[in-house]
mmCIF file of C-alpha atoms in Angstrom:
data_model
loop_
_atom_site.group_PDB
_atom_site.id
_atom_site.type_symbol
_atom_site.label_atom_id
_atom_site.label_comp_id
_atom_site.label_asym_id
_atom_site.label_seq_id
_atom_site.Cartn_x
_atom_site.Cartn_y
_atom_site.Cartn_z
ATOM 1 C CA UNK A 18 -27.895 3.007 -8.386
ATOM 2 C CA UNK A 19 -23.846 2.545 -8.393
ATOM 3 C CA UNK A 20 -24.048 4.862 -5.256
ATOM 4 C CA UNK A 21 -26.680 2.897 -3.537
ATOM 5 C CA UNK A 22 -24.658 0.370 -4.341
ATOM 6 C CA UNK A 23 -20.885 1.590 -2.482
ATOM 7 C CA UNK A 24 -22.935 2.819 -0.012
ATOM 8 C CA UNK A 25 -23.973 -0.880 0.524
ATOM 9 C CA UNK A 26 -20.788 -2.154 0.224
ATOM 10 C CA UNK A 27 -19.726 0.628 2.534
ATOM 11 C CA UNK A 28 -21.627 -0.703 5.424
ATOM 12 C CA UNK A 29 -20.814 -4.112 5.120
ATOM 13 C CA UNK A 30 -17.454 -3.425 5.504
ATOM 14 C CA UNK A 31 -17.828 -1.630 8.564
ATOM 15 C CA UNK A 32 -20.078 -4.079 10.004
ATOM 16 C CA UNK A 33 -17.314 -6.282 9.113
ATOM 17 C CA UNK A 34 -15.096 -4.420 10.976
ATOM 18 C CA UNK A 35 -17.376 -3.967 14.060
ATOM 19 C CA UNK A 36 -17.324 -7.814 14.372
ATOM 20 C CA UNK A 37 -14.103 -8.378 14.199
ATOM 21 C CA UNK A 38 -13.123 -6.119 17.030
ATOM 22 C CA UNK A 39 -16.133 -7.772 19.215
ATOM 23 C CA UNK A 40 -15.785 -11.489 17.816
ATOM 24 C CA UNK A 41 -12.415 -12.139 15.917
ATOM 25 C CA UNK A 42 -11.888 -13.553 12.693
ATOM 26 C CA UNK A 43 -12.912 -17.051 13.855
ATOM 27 C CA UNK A 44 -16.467 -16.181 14.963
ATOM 28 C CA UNK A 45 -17.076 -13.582 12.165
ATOM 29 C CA UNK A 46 -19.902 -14.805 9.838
ATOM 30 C CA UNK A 47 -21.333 -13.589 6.902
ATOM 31 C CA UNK A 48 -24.908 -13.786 8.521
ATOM 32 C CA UNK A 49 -23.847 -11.237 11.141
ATOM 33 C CA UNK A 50 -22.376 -9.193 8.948
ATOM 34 C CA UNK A 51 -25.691 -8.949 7.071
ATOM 35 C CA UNK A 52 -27.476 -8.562 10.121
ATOM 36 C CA UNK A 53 -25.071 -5.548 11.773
ATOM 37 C CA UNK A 54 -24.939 -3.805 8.166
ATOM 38 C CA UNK A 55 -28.987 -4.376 7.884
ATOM 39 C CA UNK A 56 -28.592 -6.183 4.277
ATOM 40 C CA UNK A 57 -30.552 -9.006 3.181
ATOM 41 C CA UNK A 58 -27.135 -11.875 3.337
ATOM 42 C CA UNK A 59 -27.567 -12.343 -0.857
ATOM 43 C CA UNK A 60 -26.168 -8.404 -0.526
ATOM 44 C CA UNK A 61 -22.843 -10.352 1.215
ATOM 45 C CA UNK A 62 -22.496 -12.755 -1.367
ATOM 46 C CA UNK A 63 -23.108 -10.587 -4.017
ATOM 47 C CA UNK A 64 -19.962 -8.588 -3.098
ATOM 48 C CA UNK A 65 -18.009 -11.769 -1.646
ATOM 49 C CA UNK A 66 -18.048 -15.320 -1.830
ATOM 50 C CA UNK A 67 -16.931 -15.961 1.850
ATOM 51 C CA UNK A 68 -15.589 -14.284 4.962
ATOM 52 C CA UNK A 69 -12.015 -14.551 3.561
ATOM 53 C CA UNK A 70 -13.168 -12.740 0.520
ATOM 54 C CA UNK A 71 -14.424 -10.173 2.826
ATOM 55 C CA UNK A 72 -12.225 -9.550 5.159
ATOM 56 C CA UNK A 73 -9.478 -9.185 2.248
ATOM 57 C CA UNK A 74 -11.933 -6.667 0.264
ATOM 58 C CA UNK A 75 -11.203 -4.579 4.188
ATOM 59 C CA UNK A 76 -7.577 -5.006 4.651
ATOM 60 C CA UNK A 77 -7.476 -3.481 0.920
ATOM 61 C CA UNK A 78 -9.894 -0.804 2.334
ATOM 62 C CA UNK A 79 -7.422 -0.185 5.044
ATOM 63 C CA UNK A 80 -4.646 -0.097 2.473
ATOM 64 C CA UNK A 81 -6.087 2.527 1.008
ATOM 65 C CA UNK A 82 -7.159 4.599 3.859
ATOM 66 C CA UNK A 83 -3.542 4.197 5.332
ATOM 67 C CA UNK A 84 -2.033 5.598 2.055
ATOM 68 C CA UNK A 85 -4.277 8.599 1.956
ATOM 69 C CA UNK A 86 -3.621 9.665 5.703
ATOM 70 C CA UNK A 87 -0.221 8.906 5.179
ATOM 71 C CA UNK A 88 -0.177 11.039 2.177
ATOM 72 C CA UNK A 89 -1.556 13.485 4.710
ATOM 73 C CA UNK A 90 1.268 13.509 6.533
ATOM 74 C CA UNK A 91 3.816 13.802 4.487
ATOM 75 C CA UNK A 92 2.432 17.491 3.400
ATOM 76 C CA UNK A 93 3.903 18.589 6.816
ATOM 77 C CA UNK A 94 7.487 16.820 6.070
ATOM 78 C CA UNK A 95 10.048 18.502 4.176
ATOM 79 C CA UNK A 96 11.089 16.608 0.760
ATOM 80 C CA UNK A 97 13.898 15.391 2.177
ATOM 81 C CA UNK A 98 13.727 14.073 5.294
ATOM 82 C CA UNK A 99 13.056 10.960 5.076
ATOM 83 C CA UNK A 100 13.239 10.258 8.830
ATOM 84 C CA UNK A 101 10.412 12.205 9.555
ATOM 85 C CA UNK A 102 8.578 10.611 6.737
ATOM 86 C CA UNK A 103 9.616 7.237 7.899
ATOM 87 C CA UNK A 104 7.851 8.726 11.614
ATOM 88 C CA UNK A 105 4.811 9.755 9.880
ATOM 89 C CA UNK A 106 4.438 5.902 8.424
ATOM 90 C CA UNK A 107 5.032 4.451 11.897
ATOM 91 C CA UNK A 108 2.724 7.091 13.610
ATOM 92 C CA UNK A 109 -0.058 6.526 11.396
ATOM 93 C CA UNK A 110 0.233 2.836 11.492
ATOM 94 C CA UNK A 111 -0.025 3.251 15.626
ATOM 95 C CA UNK A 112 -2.962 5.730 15.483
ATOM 96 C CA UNK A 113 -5.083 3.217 13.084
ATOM 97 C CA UNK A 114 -4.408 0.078 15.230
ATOM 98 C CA UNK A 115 -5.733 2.173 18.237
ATOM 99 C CA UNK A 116 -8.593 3.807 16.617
ATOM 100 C CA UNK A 117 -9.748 2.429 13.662
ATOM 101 C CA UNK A 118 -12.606 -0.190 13.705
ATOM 102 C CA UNK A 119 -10.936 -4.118 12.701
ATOM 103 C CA UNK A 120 -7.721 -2.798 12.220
ATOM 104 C CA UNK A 121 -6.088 -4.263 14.880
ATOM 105 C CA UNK A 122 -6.813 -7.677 13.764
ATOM 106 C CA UNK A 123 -7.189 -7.117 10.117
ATOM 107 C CA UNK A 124 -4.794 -4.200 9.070
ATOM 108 C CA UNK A 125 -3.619 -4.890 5.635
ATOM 109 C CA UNK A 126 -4.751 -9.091 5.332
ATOM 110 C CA UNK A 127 -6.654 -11.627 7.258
ATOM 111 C CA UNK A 128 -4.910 -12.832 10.056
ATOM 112 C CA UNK A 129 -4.714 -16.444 8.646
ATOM 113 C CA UNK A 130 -1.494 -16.922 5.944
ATOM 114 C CA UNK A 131 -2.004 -15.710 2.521
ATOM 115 C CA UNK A 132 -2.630 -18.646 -0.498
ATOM 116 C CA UNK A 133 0.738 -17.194 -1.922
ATOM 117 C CA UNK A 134 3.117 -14.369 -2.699
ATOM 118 C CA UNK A 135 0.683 -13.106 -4.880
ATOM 119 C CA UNK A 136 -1.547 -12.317 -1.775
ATOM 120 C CA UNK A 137 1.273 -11.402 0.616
ATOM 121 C CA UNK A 138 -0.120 -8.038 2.434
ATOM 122 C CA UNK A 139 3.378 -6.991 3.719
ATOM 123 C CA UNK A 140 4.330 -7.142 0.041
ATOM 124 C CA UNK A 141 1.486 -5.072 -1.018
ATOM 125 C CA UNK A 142 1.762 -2.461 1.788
ATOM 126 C CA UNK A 143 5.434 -2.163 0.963
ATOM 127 C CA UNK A 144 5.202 -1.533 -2.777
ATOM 128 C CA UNK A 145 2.570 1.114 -1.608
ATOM 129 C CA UNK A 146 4.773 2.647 0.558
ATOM 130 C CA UNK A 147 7.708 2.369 -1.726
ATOM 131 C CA UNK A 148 5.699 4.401 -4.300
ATOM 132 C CA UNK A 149 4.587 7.113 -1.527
ATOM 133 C CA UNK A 150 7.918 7.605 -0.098
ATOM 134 C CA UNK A 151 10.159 7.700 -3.780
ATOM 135 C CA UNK A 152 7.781 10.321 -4.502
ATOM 136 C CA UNK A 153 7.562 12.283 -1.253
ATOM 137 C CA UNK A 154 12.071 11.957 -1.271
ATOM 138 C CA UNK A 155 12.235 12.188 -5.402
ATOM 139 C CA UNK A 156 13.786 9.176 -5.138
ATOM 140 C CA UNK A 157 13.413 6.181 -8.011
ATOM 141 C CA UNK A 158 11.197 3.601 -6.823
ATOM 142 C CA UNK A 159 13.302 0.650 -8.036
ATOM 143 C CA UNK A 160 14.276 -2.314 -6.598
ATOM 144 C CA UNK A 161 16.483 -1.557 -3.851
ATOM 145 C CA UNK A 162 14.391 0.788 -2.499
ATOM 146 C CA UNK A 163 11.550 -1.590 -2.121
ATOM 147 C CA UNK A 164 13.574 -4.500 -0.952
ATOM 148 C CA UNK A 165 14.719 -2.151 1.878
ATOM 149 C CA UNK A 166 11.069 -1.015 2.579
ATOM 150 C CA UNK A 167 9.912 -4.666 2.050
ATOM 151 C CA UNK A 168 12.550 -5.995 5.051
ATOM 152 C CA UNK A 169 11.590 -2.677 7.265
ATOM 153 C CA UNK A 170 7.589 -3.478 6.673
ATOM 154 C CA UNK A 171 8.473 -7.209 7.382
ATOM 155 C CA UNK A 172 10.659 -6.602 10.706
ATOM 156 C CA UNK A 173 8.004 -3.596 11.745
ATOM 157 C CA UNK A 174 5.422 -5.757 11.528
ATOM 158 C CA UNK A 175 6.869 -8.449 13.483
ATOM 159 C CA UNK A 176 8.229 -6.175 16.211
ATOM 160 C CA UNK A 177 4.478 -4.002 16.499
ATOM 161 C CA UNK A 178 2.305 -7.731 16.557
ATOM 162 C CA UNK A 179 4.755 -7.798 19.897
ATOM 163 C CA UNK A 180 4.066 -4.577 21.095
ATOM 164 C CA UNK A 181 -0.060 -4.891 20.720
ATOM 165 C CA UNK A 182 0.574 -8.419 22.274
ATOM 166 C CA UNK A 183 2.197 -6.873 25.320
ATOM 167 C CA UNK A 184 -0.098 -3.979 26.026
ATOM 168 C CA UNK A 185 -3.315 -3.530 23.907
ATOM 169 C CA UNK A 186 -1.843 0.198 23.295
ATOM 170 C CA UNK A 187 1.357 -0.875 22.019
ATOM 171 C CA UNK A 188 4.201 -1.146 24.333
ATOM 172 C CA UNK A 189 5.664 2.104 24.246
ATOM 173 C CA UNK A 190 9.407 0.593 24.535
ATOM 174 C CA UNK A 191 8.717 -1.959 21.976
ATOM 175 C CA UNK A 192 7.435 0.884 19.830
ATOM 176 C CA UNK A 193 10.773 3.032 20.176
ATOM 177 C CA UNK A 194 12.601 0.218 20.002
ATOM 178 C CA UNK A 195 10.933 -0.831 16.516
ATOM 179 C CA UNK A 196 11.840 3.038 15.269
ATOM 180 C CA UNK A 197 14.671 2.664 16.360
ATOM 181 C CA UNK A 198 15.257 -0.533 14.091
ATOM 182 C CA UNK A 199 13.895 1.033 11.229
ATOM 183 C CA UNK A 200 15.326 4.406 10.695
ATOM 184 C CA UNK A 201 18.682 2.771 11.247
ATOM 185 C CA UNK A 202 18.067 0.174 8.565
ATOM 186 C CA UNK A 203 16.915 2.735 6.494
ATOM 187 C CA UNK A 204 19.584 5.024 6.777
ATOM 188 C CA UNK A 205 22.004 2.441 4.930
ATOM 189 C CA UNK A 206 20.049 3.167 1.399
ATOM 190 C CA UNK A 207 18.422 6.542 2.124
ATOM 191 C CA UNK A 208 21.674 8.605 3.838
#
C-alpha cells in the first residue's frame, strides 16, 4: 500500500514537471496534472491542497535529487579542494536546468516569491549545501560558512536566471563569468 502510494505521488510529480516545461507555472492545473499522471484529481488533493503546494512538494524533490548527485560528485574531488567542489555544485546545477524535467522553471521553489523567510529556497539550498560541502572540506558548518554560501547561492542564482534568459543553454560567458564570481568570493573564507 505505502508503495502504491509513492509510486502515486511519484507520477504526479513528474506530470507536474512535464507541464511546467510545456505550460509554465501560470497555466499548470491540478486537473492536468491528474490527467498526465492518470490519477483520479482527489489523488492531487490528497497529496496537496493547490498547485503551490505542489509545485513546492517538487522543488523539495529537486532539492533532494541535487544533493544526492552532488554528493556524487564530490566522491571524485579530493577533501580539500574546495574549488573543484565548488565546480561540481555549479556543474550539476547547469546539467539539471538542461536536462531535468521542470527544473528550469521550478529548481528549488515556485517561481512566484516565497510567503516568508521561512520558505526562502535559496536559504534552504544553501544550508544544504553548507552541510555537503563542511563535510566534503571537514570544515565546521557554522555561521560564517553558510552566510558565505548563502551570498554565493544568492548572487549565483541571480547571475544563472541571466544566463538561461540569454540563451536557453545558459550563456556560456555568463556562466564563466558567474564561476568566476564565486570561487573568488569563496576563496576569502575557504583559502
Amino acid at each position: 500500500m505505502q508503495q502504491r502510494s509513492a509510486d502515486r505521488l511519484a507520477r504526479i510529480l513528474d506530470a507536474c514537471a512535464g507541464l511546467l516545461d510545456e505550460t509554465g507555472y501560470e497555466q499548470l492545473s491540478t486537473r492536468d496534472v491528474a490527467l498526465r499522471a492518470e490519477v483520479p484529481i482527489g489523488s492531487v488533493y490528497r497529496f496537496f491542497s493547490n498547485k503551490r503546494a505542489l509545485v513546492e512538494a517538487l522543488a523539495l524533490r529537486n532539492l533532494e535529487l541535487y544533493a544526492e548527485r552532488i554528493t556524487a560528485r564530490l566522491d571524485s574531488v579530493p577533501a580539500g579542494d574546495w574549488r573543484g567542489a565548488i565546480d561540481a555544485v555549479l556543474d550539476e546545477y547547469l546539467e539539471m536546468k538542461r536536462t531535468v524535467p521542470g527544473f528550469a522553471l521550478v529548481d528549488f521553489g515556485p517561481p512566484s516569491p516565497a510567503e516568508g523567510p521561512a520558505d526562502d529556497a535559496n536559504r534552504r539550498l544553501a544550508g544544504r549545501l553548507a552541510e555537503l560541502l563542511a563535510g566534503h572540506l571537514g570544515r565546521d558548518p557554522g555561521p560564517e560558512l553558510l552566510r558565505a554560501i548563502l551570498v554565493s547561492v544568492e548572487a549565483a542564482d541571480a547571475l544563472l536566471q541571466l544566463a538561461f534568459r540569454t540563451d536557453p543553454e545558459g550563456d556560456p560567458a555568463i556562466v564563466a563569468e558567474t564561476r568566476t564570481l564565486v570561487l573568488a568570493y569563496l576563496a576569502q573564507i575557504l583559502d
